[in-house]
JSON list of C-alpha atoms in Angstrom, two decimals:
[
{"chain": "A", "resi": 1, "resn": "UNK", "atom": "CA", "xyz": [0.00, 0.00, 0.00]},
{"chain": "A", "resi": 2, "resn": "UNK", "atom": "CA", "xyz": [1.29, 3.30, -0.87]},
{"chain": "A", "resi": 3, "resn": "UNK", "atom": "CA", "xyz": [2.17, 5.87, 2.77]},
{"chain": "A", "resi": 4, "resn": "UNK", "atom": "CA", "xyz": [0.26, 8.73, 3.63]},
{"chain": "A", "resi": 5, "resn": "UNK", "atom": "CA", "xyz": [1.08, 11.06, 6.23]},
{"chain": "A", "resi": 6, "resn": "UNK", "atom": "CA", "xyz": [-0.62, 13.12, 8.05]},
{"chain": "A", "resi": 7, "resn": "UNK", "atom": "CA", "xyz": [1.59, 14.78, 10.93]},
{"chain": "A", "resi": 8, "resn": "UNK", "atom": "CA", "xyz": [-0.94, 16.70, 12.59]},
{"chain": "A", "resi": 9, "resn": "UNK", "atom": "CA", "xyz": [-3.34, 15.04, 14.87]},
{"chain": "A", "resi": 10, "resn": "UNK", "atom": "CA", "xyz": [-5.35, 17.76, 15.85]},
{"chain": "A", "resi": 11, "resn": "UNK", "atom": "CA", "xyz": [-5.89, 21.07, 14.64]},
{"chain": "A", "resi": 12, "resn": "UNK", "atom": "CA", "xyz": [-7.69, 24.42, 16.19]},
{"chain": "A", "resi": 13, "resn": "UNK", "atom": "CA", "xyz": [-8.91, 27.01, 14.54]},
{"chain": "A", "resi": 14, "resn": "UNK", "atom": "CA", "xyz": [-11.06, 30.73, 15.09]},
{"chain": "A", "resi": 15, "resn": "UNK", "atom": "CA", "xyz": [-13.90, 30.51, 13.55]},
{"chain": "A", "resi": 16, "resn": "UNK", "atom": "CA", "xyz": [-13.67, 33.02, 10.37]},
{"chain": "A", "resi": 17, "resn": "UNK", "atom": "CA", "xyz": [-10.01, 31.98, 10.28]},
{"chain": "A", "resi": 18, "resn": "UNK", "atom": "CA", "xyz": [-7.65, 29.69, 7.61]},
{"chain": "A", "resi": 19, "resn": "UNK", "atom": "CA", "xyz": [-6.29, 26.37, 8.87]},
{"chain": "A", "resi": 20, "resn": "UNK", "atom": "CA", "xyz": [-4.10, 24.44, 6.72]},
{"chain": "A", "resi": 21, "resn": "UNK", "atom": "CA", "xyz": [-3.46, 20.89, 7.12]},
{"chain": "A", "resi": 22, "resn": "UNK", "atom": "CA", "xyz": [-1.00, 18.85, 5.94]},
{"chain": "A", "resi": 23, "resn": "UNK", "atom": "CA", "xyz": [-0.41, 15.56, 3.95]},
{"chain": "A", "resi": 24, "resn": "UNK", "atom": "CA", "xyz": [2.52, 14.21, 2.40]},
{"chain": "A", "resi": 25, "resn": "UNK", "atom": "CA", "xyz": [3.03, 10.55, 0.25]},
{"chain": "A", "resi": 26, "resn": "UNK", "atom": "CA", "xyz": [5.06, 8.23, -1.46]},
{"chain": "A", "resi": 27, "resn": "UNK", "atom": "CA", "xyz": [4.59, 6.82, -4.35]},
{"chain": "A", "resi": 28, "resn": "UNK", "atom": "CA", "xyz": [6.95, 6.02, -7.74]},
{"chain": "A", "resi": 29, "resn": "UNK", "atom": "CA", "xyz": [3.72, 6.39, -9.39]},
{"chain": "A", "resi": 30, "resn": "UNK", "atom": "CA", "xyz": [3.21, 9.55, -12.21]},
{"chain": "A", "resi": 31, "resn": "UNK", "atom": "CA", "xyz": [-0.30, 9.43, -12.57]},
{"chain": "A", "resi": 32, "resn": "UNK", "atom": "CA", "xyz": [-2.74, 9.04, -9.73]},
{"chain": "A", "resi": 33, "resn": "UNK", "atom": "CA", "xyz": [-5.38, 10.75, -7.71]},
{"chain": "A", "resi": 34, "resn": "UNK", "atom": "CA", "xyz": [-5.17, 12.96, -4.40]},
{"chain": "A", "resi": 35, "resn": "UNK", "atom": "CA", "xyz": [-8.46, 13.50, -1.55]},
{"chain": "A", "resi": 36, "resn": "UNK", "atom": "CA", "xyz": [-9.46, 14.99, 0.85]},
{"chain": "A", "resi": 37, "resn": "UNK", "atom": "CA", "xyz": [-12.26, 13.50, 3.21]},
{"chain": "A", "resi": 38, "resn": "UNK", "atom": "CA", "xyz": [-13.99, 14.92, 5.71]},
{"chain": "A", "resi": 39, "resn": "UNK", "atom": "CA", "xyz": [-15.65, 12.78, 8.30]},
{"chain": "A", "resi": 40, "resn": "UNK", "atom": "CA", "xyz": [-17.74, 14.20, 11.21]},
{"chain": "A", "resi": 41, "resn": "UNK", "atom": "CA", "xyz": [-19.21, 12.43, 14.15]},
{"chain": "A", "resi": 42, "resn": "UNK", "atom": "CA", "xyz": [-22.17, 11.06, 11.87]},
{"chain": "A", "resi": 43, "resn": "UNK", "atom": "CA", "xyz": [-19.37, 8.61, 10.69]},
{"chain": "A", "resi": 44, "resn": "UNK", "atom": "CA", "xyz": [-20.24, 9.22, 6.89]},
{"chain": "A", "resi": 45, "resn": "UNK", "atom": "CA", "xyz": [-17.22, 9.87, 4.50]},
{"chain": "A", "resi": 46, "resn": "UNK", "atom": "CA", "xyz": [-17.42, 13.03, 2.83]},
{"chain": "A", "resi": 47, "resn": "UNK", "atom": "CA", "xyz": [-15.44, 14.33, -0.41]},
{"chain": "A", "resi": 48, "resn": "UNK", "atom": "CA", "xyz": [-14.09, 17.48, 0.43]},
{"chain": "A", "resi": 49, "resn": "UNK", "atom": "CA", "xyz": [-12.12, 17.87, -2.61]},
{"chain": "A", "resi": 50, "resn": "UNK", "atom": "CA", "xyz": [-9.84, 15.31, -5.02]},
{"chain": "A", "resi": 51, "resn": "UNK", "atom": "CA", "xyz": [-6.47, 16.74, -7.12]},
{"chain": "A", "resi": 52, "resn": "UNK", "atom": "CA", "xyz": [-5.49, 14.79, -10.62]},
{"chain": "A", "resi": 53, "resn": "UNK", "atom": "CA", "xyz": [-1.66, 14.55, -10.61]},
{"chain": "A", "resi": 54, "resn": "UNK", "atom": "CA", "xyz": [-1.30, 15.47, -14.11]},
{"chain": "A", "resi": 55, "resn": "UNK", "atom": "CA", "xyz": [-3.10, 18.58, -13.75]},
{"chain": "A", "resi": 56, "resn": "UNK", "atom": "CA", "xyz": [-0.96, 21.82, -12.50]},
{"chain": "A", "resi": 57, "resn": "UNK", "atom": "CA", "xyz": [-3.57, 23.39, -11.63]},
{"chain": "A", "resi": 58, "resn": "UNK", "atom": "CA", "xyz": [-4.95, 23.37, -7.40]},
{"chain": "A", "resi": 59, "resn": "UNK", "atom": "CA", "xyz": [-8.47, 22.31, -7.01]},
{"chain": "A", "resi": 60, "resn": "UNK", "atom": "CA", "xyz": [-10.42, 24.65, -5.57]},
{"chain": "A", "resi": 61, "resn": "UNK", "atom": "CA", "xyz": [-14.01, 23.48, -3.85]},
{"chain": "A", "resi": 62, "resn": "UNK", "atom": "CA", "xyz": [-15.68, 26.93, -2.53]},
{"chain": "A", "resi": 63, "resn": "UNK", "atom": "CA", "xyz": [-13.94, 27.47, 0.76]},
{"chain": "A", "resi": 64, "resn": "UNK", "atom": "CA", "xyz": [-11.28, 24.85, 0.30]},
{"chain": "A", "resi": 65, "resn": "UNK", "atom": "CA", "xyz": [-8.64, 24.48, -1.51]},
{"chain": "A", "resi": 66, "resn": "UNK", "atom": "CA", "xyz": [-5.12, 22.11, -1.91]},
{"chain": "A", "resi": 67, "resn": "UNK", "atom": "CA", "xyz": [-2.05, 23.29, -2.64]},
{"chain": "A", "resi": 68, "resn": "UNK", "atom": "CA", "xyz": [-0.36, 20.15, -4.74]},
{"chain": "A", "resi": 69, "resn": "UNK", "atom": "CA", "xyz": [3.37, 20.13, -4.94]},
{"chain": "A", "resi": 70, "resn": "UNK", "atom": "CA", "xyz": [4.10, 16.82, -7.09]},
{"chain": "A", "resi": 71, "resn": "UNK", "atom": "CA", "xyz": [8.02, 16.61, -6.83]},
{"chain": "A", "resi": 72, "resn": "UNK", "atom": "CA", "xyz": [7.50, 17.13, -3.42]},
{"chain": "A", "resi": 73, "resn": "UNK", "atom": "CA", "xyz": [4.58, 14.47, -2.74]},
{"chain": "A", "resi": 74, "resn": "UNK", "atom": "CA", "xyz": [2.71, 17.08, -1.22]},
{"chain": "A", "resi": 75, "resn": "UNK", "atom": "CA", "xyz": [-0.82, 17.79, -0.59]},
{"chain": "A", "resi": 76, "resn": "UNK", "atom": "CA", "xyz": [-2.16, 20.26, 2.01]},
{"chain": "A", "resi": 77, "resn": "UNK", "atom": "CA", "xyz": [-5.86, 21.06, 2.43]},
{"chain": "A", "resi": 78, "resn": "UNK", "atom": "CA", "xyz": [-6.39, 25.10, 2.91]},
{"chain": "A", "resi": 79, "resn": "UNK", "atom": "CA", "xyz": [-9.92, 25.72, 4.65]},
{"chain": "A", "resi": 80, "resn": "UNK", "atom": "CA", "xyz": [-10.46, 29.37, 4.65]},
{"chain": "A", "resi": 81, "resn": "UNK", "atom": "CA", "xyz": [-13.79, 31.61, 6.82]},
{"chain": "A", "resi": 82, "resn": "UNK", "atom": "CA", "xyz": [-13.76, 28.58, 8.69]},
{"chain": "A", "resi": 83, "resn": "UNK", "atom": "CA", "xyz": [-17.35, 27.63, 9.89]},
{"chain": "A", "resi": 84, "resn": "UNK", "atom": "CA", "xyz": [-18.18, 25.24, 13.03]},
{"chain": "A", "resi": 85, "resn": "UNK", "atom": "CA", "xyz": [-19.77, 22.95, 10.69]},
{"chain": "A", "resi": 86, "resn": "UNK", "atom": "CA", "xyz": [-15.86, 22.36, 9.32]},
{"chain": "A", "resi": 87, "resn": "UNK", "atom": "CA", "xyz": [-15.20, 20.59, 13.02]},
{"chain": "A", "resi": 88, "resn": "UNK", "atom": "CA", "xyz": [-14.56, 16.73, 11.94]},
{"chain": "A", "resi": 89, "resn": "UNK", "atom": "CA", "xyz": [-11.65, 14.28, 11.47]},
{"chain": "A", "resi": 90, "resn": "UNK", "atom": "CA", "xyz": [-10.21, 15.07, 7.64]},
{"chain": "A", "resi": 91, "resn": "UNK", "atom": "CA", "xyz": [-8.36, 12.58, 5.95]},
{"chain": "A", "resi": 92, "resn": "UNK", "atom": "CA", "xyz": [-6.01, 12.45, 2.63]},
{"chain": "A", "resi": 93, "resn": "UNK", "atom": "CA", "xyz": [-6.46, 9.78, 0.59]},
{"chain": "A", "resi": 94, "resn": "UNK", "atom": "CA", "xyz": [-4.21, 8.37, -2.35]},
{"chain": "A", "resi": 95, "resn": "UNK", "atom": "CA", "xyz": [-5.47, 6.98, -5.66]},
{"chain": "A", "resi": 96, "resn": "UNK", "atom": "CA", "xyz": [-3.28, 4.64, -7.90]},
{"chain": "A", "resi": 97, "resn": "UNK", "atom": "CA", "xyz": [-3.13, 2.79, -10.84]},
{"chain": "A", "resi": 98, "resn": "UNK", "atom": "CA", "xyz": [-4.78, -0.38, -8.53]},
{"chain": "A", "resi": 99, "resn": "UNK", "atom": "CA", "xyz": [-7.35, 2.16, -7.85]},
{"chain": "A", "resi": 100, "resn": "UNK", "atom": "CA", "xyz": [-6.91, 1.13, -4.12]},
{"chain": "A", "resi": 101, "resn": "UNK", "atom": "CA", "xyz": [-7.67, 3.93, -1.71]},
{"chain": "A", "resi": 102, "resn": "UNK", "atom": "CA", "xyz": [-5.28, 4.45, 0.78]},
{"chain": "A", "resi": 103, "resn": "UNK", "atom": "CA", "xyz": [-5.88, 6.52, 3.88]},
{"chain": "A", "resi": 104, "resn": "UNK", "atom": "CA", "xyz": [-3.71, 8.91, 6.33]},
{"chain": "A", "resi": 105, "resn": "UNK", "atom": "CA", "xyz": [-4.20, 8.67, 9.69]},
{"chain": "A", "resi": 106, "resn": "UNK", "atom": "CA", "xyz": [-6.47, 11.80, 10.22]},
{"chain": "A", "resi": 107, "resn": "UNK", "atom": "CA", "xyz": [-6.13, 15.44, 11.43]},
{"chain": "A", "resi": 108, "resn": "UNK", "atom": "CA", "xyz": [-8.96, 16.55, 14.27]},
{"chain": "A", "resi": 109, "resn": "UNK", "atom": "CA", "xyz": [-10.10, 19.96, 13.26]},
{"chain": "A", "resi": 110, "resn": "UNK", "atom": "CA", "xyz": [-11.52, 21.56, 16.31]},
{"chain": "A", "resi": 111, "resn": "UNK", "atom": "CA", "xyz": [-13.54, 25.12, 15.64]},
{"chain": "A", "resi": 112, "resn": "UNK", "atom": "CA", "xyz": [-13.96, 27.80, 18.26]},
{"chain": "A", "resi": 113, "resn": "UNK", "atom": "CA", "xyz": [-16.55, 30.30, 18.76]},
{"chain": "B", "resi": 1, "resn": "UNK", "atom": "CA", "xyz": [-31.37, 6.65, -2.81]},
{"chain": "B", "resi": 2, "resn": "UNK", "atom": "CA", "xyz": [-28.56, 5.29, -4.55]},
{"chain": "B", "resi": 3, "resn": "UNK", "atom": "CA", "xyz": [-25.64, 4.78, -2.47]},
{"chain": "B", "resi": 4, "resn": "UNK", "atom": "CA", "xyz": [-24.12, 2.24, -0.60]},
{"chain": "B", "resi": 5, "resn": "UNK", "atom": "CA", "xyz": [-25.60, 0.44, 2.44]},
{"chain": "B", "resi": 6, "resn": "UNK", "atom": "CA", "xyz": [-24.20, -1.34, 5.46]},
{"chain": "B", "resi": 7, "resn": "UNK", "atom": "CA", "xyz": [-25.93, -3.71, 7.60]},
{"chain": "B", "resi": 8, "resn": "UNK", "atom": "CA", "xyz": [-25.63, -4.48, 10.71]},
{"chain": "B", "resi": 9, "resn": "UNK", "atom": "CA", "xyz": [-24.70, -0.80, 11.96]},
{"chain": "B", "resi": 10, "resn": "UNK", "atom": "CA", "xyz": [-23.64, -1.55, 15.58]},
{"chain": "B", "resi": 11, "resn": "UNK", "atom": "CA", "xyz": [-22.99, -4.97, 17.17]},
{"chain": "B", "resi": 12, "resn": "UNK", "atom": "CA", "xyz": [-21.69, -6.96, 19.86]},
{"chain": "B", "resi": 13, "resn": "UNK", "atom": "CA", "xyz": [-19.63, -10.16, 19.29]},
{"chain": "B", "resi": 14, "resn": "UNK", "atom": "CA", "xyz": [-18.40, -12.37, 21.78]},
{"chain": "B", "resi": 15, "resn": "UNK", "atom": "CA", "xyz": [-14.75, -13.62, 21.48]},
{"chain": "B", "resi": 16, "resn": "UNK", "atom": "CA", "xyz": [-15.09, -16.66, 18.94]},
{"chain": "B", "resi": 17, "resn": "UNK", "atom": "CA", "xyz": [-18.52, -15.83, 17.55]},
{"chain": "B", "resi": 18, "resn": "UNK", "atom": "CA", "xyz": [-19.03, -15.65, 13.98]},
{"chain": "B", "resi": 19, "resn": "UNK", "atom": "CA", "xyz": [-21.11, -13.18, 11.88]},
{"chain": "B", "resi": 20, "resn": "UNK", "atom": "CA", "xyz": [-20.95, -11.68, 8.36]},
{"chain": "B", "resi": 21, "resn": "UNK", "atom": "CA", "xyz": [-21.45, -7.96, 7.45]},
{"chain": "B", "resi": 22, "resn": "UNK", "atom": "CA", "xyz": [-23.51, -7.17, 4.51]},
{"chain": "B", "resi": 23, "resn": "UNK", "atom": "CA", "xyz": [-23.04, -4.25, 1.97]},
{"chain": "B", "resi": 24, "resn": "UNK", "atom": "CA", "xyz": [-24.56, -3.13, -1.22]},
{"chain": "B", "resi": 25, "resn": "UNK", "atom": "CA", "xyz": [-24.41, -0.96, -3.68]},
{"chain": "B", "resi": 26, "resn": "UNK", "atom": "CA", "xyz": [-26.66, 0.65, -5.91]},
{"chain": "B", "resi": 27, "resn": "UNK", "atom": "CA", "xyz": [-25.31, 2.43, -8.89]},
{"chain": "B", "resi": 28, "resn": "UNK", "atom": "CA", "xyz": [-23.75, -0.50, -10.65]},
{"chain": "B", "resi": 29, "resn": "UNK", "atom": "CA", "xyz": [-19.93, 0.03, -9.78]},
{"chain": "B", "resi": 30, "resn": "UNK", "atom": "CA", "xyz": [-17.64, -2.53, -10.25]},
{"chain": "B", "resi": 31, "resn": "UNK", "atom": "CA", "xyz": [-14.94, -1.80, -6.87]},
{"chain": "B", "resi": 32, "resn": "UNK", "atom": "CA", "xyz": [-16.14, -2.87, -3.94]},
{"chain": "B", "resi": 33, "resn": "UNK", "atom": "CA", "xyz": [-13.63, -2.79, -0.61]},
{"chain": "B", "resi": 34, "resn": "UNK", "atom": "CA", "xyz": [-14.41, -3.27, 2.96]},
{"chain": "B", "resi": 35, "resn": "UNK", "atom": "CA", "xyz": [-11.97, -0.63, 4.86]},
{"chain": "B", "resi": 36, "resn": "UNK", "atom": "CA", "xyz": [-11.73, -1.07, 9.10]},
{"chain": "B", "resi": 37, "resn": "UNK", "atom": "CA", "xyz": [-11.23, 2.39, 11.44]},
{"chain": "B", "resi": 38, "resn": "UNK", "atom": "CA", "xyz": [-9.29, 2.56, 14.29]},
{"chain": "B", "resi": 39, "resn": "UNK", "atom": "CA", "xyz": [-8.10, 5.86, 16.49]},
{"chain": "B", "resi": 40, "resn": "UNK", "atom": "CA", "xyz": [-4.47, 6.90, 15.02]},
{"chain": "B", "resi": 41, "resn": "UNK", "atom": "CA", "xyz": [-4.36, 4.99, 11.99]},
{"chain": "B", "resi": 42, "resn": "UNK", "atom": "CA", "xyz": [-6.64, 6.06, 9.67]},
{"chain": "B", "resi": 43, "resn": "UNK", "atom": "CA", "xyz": [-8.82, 3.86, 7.27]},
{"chain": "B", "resi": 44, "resn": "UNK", "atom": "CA", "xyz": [-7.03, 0.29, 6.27]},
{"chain": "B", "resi": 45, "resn": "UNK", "atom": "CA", "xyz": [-8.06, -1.94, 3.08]},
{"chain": "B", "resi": 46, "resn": "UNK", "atom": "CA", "xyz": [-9.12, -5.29, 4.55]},
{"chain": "B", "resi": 47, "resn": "UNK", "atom": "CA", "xyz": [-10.32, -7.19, 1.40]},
{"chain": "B", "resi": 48, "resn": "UNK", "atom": "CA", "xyz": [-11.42, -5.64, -1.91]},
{"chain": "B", "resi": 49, "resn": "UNK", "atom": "CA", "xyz": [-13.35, -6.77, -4.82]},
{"chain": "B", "resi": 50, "resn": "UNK", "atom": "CA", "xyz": [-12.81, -5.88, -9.16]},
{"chain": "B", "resi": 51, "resn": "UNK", "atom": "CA", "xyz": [-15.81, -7.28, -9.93]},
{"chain": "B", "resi": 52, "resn": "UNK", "atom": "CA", "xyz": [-18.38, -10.20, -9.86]},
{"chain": "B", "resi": 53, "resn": "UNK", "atom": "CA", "xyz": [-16.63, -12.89, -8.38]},
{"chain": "B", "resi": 54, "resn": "UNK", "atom": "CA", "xyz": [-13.76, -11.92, -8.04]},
{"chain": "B", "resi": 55, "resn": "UNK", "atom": "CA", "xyz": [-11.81, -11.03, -4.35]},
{"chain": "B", "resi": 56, "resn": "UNK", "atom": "CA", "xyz": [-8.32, -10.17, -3.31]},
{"chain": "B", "resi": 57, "resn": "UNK", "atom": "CA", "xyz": [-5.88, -9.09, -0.03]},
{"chain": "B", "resi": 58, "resn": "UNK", "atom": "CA", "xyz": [-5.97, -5.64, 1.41]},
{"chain": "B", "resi": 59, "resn": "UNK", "atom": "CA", "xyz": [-3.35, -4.39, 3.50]},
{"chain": "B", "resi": 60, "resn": "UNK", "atom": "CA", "xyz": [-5.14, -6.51, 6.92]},
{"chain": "B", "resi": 61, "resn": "UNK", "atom": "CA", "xyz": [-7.13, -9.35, 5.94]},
{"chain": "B", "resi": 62, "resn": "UNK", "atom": "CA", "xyz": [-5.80, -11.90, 8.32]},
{"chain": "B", "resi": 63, "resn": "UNK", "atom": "CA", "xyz": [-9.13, -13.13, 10.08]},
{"chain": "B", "resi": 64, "resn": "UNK", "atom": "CA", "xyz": [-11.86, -11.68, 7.62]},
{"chain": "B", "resi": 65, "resn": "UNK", "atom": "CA", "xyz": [-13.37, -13.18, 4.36]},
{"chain": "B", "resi": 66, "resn": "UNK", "atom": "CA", "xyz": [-15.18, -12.04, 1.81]},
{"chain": "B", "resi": 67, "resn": "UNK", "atom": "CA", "xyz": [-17.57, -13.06, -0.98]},
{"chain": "B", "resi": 68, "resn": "UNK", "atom": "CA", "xyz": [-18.76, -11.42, -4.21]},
{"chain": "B", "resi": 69, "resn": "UNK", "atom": "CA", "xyz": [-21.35, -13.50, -5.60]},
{"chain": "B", "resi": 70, "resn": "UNK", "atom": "CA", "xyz": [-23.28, -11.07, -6.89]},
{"chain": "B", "resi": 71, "resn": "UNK", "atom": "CA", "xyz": [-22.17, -7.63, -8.39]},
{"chain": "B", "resi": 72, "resn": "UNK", "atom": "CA", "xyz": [-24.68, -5.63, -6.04]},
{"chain": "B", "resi": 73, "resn": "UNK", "atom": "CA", "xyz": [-23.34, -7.24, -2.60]},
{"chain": "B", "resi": 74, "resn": "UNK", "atom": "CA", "xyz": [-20.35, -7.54, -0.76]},
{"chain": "B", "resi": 75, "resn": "UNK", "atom": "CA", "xyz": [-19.71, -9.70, 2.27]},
{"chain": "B", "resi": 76, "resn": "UNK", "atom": "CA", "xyz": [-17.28, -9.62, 5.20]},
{"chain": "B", "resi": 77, "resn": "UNK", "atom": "CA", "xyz": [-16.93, -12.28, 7.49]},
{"chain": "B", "resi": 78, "resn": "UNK", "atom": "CA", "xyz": [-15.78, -13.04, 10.60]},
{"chain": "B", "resi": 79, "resn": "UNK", "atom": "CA", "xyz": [-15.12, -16.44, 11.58]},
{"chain": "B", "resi": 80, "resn": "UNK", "atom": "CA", "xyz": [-13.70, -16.72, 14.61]},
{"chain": "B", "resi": 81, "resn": "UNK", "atom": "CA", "xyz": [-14.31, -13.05, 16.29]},
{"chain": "B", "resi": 82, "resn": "UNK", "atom": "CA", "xyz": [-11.22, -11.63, 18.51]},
{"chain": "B", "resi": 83, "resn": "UNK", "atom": "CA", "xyz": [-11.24, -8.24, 20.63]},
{"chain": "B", "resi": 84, "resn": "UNK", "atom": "CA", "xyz": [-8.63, -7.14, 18.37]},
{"chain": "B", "resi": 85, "resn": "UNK", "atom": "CA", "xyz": [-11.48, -6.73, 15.20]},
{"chain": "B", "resi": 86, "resn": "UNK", "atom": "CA", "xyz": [-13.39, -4.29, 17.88]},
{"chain": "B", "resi": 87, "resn": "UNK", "atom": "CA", "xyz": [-13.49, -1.36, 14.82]},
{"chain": "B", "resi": 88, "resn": "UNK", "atom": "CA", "xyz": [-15.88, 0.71, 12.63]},
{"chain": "B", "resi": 89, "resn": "UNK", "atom": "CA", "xyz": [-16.04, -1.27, 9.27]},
{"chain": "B", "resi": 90, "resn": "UNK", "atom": "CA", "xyz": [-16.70, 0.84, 6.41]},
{"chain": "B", "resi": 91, "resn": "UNK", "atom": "CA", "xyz": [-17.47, -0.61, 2.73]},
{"chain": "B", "resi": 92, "resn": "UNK", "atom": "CA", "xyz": [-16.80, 1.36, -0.08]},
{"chain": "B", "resi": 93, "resn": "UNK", "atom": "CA", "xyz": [-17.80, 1.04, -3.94]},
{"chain": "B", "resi": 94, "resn": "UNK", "atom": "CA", "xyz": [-16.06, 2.66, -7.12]},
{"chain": "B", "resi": 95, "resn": "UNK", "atom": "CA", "xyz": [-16.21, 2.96, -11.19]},
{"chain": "B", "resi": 96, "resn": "UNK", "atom": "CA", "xyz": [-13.05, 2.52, -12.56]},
{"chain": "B", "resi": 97, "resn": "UNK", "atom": "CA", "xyz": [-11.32, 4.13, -14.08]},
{"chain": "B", "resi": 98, "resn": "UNK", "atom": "CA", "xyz": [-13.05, 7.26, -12.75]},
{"chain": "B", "resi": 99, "resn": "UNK", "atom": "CA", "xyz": [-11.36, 9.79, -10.63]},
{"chain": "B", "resi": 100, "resn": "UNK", "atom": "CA", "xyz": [-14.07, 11.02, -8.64]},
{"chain": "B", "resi": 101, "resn": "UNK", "atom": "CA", "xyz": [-13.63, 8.91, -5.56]},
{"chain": "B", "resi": 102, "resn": "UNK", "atom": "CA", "xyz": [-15.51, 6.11, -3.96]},
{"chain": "B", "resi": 103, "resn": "UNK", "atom": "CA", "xyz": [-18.96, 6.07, -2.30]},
{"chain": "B", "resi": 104, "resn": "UNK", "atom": "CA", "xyz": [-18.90, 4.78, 0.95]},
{"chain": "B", "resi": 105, "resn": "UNK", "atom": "CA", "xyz": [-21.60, 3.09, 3.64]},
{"chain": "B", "resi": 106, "resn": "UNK", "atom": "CA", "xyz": [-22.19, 4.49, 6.95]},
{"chain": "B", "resi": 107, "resn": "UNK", "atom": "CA", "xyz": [-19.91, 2.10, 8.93]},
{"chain": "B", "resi": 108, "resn": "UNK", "atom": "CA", "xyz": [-20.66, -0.74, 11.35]},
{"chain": "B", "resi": 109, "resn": "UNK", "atom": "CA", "xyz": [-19.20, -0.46, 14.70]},
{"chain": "B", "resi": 110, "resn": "UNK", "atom": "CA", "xyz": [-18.24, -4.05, 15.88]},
{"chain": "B", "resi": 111, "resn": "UNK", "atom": "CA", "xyz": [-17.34, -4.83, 19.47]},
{"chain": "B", "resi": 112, "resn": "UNK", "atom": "CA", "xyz": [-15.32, -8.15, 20.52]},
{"chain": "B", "resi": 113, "resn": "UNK", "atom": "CA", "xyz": [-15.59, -8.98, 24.47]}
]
């Protein structure tokens, strides 16, 4: 299975504010597919947001967005105006050619008032 | 709706019980997977499925099976239940090639005593 890491258990953010969190993988791979999850306590899975490696470009999803660094294996999440319904566990997710999904370990987000 | 459904969503095992979890999935997709949750390590591939009959390894399958006999359904079972499979079990269906992620059940949250 290809690694994912996520470094950053928890997270805290103001609401209103920008949190970034992180995600980095490895892969020999050159063309796969990057996500973001979001999971709150309900339990249900949640696309946030999902980055083809071939395209340059960051995907952008409203208030989030990625920054994708390829040569780096890189793929933060940016959530900006942060709202308390963004409070959940968020997980990156990697894509290859086996079209296996495999998982990070998860970064809290915690919201305050 | 279309989607995909898990059944049982909570239960209680005793240590050497047996059971099978059930999931299926609407909207004709050929991937099926059956993922496990624990705190601090993310989502893990268990078992996984390309198609109608067909079944192979995930990253933890030691103590799980699985059966694909029809397209729509997916099976995980236990045999001989352990407190170490105390988890949230999440299936998970995909189209391949496609890019746009997987659709995944609610979860079943399975306790070994």
């Amino acid at each position: 299975a290809q690694t994912v890491t996520q470094s950053q258990p928890e997270m805290s953010v103001q609401e209103a504010e920008t949190v970034t969190l992180s995600c980095t993988y490895d892969t020999s791979e050159s063309d796969y597919y990057l996500f973001w999850y979001k999971q709150p306590p309900s339990r249900q899975m949640i696309l946030v947001i999902r980055q083809e490696a071939y395209k340059q470009q960051n995907a952008t999803e409203n208030r989030f967005s990625v920054n994708f660094q390829k040569a780096a294996k890189s793929f933060s999440l940016k959530i900006s105006d942060s709202q308390l319904g963004d409070a959940a566990m968020y997980f990156c997710a990697y894509r290859g050619n086996d079209y296996k999904l495999s998982f990070g370990a998860g970064t809290t987000v915690t919201v305050r008032a | 709706n279309a989607g995909v459904t898990q059944t049982p969503k909570f239960r209680v095992l005793k240590t050497g019980q047996s059971m099978t979890l059930l999931c299926a999935q609407d909207m004709n997709h050929e991937y099926m997977y059956w993922y496990r949750q624990d705190p601090g390590m993310g989502l893990r591939l268990i078992h996984y499925s390309v198609g109608e009959g067909t079944t192979a390894k995930g990253e933890v399958p030691d103590g799980y099976n699985v059966s694909r006999l029809k397209k729509q359904n997916f099976l995980l079972g236990l045999e001989s239940a352990a407190p170490s499979q105390t988890s949230v079990y999440f299936c998970a269906s995909s189209y391949p090639p496609s890019g746009y992620g997987y659709t995944f059940g609610s979860g079943t949250r399975l306790t070994v005593v």
